[in-house]
PDB file of C-alpha atoms in Angstrom:
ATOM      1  CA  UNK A  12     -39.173  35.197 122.014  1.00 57.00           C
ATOM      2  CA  UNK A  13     -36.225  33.455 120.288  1.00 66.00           C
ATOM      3  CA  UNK A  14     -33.219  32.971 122.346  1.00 64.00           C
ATOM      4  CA  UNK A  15     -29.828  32.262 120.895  1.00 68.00           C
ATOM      5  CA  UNK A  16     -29.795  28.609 121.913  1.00 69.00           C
ATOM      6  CA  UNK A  17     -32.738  27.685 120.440  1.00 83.00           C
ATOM      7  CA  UNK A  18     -31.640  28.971 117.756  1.00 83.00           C
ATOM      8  CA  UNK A  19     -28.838  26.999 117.122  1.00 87.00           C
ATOM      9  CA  UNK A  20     -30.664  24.154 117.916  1.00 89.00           C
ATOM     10  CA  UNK A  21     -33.398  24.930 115.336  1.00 90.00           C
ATOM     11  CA  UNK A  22     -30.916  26.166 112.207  1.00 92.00           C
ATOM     12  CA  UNK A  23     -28.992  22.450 113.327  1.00 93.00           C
ATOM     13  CA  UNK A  24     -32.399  20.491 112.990  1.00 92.00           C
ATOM     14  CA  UNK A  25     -33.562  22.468 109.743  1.00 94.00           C
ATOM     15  CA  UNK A  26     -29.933  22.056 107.848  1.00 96.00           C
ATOM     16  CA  UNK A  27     -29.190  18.459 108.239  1.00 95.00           C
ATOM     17  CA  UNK A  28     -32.807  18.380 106.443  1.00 96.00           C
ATOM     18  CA  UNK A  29     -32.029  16.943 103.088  1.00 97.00           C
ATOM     19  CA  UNK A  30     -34.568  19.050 101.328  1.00 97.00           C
ATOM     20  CA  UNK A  31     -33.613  22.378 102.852  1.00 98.00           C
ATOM     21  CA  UNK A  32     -29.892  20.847 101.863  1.00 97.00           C
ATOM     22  CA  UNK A  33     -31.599  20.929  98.234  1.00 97.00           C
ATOM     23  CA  UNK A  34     -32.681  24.624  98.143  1.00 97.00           C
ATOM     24  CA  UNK A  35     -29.999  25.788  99.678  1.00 98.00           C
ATOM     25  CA  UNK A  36     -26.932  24.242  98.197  1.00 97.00           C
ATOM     26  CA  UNK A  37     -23.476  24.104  99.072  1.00 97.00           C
ATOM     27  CA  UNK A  38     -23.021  28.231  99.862  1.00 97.00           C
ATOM     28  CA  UNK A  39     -25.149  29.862 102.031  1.00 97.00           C
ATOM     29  CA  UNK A  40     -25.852  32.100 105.029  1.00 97.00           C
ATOM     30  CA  UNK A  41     -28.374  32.339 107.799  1.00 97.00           C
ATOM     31  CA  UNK A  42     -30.237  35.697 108.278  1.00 97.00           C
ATOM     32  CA  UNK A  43     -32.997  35.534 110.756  1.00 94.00           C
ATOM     33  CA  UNK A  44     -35.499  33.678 112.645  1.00 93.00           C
ATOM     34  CA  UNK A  45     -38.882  34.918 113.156  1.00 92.00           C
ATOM     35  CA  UNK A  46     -42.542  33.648 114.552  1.00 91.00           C
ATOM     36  CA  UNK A  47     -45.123  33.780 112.316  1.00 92.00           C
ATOM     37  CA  UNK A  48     -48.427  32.873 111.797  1.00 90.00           C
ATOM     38  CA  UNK A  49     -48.515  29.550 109.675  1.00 88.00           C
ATOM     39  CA  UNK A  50     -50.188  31.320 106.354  1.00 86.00           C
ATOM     40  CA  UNK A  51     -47.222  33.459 106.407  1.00 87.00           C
ATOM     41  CA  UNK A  52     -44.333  30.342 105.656  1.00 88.00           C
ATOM     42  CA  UNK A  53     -45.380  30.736 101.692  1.00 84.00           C
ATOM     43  CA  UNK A  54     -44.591  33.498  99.254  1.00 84.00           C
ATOM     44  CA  UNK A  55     -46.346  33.751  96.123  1.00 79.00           C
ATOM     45  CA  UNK A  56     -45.653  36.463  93.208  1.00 76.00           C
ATOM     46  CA  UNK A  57     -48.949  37.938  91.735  1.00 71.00           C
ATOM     47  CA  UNK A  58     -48.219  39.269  88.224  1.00 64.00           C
ATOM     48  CA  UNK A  59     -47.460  42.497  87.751  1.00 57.00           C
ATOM     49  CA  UNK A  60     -45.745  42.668  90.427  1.00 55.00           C
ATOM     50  CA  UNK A  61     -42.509  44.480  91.976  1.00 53.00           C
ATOM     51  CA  UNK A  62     -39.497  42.269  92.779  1.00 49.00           C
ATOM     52  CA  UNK A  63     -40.086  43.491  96.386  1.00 48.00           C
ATOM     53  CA  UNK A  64     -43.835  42.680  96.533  1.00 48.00           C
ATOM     54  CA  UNK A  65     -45.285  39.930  97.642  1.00 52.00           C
ATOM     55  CA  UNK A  66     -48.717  38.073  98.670  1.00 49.00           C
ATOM     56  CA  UNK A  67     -48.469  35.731 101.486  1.00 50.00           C
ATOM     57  CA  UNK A  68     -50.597  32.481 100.437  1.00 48.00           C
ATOM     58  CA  UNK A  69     -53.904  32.349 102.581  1.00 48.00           C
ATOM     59  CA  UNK A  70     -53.673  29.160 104.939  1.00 47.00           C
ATOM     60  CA  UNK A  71     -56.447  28.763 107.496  1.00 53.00           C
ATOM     61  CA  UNK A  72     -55.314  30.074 110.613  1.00 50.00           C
ATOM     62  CA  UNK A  73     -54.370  27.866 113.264  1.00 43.00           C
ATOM     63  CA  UNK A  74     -52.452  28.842 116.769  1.00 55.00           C
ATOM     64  CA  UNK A  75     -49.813  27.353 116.876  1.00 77.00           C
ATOM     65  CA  UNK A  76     -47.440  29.590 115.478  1.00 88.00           C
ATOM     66  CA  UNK A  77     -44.579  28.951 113.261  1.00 92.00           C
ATOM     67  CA  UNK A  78     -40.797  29.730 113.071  1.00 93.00           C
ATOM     68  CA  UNK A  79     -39.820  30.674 109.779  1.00 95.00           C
ATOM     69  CA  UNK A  80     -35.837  31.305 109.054  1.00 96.00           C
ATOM     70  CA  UNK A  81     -34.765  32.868 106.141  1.00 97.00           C
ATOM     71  CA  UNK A  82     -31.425  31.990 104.689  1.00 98.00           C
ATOM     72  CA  UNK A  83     -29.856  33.264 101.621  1.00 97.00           C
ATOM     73  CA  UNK A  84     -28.848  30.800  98.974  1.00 97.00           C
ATOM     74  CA  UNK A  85     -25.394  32.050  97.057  1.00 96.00           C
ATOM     75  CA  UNK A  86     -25.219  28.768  95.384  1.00 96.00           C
ATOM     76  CA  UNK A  87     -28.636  29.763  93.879  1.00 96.00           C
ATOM     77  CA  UNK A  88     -28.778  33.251  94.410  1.00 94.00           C
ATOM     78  CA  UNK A  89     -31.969  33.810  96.020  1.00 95.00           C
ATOM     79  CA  UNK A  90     -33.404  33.973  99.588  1.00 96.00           C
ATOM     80  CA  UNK A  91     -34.684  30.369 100.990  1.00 97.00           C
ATOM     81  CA  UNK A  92     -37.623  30.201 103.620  1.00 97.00           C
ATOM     82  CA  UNK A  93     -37.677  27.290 106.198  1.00 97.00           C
ATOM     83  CA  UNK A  94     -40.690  27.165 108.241  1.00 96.00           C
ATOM     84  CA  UNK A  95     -40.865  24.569 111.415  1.00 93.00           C
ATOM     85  CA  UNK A  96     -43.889  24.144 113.409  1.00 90.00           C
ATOM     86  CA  UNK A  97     -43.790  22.168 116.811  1.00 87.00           C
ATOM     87  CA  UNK A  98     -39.949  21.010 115.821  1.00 84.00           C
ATOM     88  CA  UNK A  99     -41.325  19.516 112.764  1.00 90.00           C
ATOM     89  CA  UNK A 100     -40.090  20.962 108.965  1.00 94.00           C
ATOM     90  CA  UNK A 101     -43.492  22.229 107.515  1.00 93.00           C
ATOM     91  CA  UNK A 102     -42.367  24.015 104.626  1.00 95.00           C
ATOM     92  CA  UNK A 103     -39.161  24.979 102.752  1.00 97.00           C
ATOM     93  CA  UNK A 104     -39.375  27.669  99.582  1.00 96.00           C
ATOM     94  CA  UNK A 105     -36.796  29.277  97.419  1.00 96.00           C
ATOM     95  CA  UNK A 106     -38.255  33.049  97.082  1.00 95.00           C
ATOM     96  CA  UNK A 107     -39.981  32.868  93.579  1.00 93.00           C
ATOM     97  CA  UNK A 108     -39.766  36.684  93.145  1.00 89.00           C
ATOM     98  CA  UNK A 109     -36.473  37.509  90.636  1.00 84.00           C
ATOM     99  CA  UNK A 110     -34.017  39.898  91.906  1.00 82.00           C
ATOM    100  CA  UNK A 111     -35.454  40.176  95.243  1.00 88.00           C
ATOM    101  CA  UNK A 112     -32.548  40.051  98.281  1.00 90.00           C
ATOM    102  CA  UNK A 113     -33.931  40.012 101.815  1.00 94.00           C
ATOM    103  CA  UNK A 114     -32.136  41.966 104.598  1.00 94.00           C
ATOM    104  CA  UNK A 115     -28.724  41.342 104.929  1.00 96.00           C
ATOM    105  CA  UNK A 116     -27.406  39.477 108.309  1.00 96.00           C
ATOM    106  CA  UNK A 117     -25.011  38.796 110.411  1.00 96.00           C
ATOM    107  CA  UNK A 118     -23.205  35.792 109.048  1.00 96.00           C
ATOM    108  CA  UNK A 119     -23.223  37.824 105.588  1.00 98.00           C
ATOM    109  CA  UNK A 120     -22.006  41.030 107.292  1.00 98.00           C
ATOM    110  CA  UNK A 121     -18.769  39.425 109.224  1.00 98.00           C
ATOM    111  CA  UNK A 122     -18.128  37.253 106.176  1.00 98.00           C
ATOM    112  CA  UNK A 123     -17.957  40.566 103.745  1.00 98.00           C
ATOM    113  CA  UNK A 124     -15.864  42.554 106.131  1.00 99.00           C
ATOM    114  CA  UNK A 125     -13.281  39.283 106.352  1.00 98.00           C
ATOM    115  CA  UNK A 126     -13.625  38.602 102.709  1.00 98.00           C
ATOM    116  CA  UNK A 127     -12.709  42.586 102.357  1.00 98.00           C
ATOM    117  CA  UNK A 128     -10.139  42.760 104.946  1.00 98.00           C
ATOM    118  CA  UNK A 129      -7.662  39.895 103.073  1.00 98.00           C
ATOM    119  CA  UNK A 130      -8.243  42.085  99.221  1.00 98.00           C
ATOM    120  CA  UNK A 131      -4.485  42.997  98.529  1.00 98.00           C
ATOM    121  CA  UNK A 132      -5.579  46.680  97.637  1.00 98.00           C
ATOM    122  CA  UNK A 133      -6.526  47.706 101.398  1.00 98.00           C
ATOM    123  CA  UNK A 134      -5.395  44.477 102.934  1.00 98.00           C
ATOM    124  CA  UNK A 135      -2.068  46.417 104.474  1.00 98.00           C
ATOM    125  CA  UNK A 136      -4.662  49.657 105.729  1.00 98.00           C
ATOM    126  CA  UNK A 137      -7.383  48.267 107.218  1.00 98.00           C
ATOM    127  CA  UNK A 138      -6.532  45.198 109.668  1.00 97.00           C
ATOM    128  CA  UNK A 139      -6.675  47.484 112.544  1.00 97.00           C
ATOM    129  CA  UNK A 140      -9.763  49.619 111.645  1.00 98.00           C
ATOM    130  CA  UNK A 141     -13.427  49.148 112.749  1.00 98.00           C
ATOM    131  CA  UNK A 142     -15.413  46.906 109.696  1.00 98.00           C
ATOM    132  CA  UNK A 143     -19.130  48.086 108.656  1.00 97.00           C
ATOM    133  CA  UNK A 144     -21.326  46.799 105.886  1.00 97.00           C
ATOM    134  CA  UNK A 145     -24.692  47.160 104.723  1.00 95.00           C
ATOM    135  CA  UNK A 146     -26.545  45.168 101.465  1.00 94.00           C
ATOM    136  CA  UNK A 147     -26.396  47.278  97.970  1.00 87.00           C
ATOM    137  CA  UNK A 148     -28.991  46.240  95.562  1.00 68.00           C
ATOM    138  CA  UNK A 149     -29.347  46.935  91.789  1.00 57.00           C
ATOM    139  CA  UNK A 150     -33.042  47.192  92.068  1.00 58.00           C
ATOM    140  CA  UNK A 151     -33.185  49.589  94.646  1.00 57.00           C
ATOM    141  CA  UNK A 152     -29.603  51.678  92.924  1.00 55.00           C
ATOM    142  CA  UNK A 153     -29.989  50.687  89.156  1.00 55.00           C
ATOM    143  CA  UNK A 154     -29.024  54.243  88.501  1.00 54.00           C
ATOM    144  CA  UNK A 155     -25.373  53.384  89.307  1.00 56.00           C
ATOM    145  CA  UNK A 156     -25.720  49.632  88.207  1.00 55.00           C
ATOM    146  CA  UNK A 157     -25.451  48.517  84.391  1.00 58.00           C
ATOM    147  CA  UNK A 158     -27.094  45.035  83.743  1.00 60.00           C
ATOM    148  CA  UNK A 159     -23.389  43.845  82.541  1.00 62.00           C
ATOM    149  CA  UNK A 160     -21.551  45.492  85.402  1.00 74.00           C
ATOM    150  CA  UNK A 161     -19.633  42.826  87.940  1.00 79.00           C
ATOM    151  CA  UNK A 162     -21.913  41.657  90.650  1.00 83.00           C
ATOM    152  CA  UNK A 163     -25.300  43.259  89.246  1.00 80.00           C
ATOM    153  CA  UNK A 164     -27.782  40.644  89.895  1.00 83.00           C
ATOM    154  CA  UNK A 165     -25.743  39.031  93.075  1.00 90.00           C
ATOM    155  CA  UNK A 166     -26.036  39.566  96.907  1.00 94.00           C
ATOM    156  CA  UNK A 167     -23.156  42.270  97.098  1.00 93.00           C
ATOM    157  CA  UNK A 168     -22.262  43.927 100.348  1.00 95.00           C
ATOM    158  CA  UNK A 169     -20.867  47.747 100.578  1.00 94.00           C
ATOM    159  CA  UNK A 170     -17.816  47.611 103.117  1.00 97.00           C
ATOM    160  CA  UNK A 171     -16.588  50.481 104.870  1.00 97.00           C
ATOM    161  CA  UNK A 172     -13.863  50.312 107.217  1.00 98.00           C
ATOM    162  CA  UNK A 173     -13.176  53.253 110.023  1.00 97.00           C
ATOM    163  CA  UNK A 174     -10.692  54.024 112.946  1.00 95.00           C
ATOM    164  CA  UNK A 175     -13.664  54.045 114.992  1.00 92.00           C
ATOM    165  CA  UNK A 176     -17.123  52.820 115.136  1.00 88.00           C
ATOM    166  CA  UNK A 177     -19.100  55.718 114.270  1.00 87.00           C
ATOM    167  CA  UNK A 178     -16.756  57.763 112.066  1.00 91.00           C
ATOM    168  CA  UNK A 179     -16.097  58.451 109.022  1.00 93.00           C
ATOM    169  CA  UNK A 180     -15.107  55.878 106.365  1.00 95.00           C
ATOM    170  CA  UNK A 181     -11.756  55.736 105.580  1.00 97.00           C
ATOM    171  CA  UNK A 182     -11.695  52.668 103.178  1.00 97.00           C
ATOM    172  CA  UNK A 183     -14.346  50.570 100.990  1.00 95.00           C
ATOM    173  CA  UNK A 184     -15.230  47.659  99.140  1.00 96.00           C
ATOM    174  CA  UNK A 185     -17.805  46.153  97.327  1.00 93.00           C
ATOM    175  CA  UNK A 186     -18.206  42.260  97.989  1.00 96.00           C
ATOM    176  CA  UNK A 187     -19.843  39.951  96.193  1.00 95.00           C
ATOM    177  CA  UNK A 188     -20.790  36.975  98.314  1.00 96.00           C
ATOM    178  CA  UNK A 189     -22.565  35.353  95.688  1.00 95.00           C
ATOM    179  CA  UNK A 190     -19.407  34.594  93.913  1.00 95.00           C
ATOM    180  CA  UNK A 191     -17.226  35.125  97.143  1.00 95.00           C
ATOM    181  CA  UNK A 192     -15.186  38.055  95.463  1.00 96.00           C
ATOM    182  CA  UNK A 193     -14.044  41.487  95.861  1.00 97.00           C
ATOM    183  CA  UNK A 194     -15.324  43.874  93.197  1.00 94.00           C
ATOM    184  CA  UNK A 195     -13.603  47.223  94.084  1.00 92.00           C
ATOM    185  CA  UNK A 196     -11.713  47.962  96.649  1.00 96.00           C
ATOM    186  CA  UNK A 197     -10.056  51.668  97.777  1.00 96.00           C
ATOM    187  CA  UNK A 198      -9.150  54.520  99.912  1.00 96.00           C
ATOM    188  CA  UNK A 199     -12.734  56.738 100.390  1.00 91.00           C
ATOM    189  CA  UNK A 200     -12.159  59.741  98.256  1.00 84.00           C
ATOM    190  CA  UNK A 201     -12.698  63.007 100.576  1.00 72.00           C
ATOM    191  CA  UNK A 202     -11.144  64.221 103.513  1.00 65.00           C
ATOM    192  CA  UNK A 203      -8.703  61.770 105.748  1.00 56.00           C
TER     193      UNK A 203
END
């Protein structure tokens, strides 16, 4: 079990890391920490494969566990895996699969819902309303996405803003983090 300290102290260690500096570049987030089993720090794409499948490269097993942290990378637009075992950087891997977006997290979530708040269409309606936001992603909603539409291809966040937690959305936006942006912005169409 992960507790918040160590956490900070092990996203602190991994970043000042020049090659996790390397795959991440200059704009990124943090999304999670988890312990794995070492065979599970690498992710390799069989062919013909979904951009949400994956086969975990085979390592010999070995008990001592890992901590793998997965960041997202907007300067390269793609998830980043940094795997530590006993303190010690054992692995760090941009996601080789195309298009695929892991979960979205915290960092991300906060940063789209400030990013939204300060977008001069809603800016004036929604300072004092409760921020939500969940990860949209063309693979999973490429019936609403054209391959030339703003943000397809990019981590983009929906926003919803509401005058309390669980009610009814009242506002939106859709935020691209990957280019740091506001794509639409609005009043929710339906009843107020």
């Amino acid at each position: 079990h992960i507790v918040e300290e160590d956490r900070t102290a092990l996203r602190a260690l991994a970043e000042q890391d020049p090659r996790v500096n390397t795959q991440l570049g200059e704009r990124f987030a943090y999304i999670e920490t988890e312990e794995v089993h070492p065979h599970q720090c690498q992710v390799t794409v069989e062919e013909n494969s979904s951009p949400n499948s994956a086969h975990l490269e085979e390592r010999p097993l070995n008990q001592v566990m890992a901590l793998r942290m997965t960041y997202y990378s907007y300067s390269h637009n793609s998830a980043v895996y940094v795997c530590l075992q006993e303190n010690h950087l054992s692995s760090v891997q941009r996601d080789p699969r195309e298009g695929y977006q892991p979960q979205e997290g915290t960092e991300e979530i906060e940063q789209a819902i400030r990013i939204a708040r300060n977008d001069p269409r809603i800016a004036q309606d929604v300072q004092n309303l409760f921020g939500h936001a969940i990860l949209t992603s063309p693979e999973e909603y490429r019936y609403f996405w054209v391959s030339d539409e703003a943000g397809f291809g990019n981590r983009v966040l929906w926003v919803t803003f509401s005058d309390m937690p669980e009610s009814l959305a009242l506002y939106f936006a859709r935020v691209d983090l990957t280019k740091g942006q506001v794509l639409d912005a609005g009043k929710e169409p339906g009843p107020q």
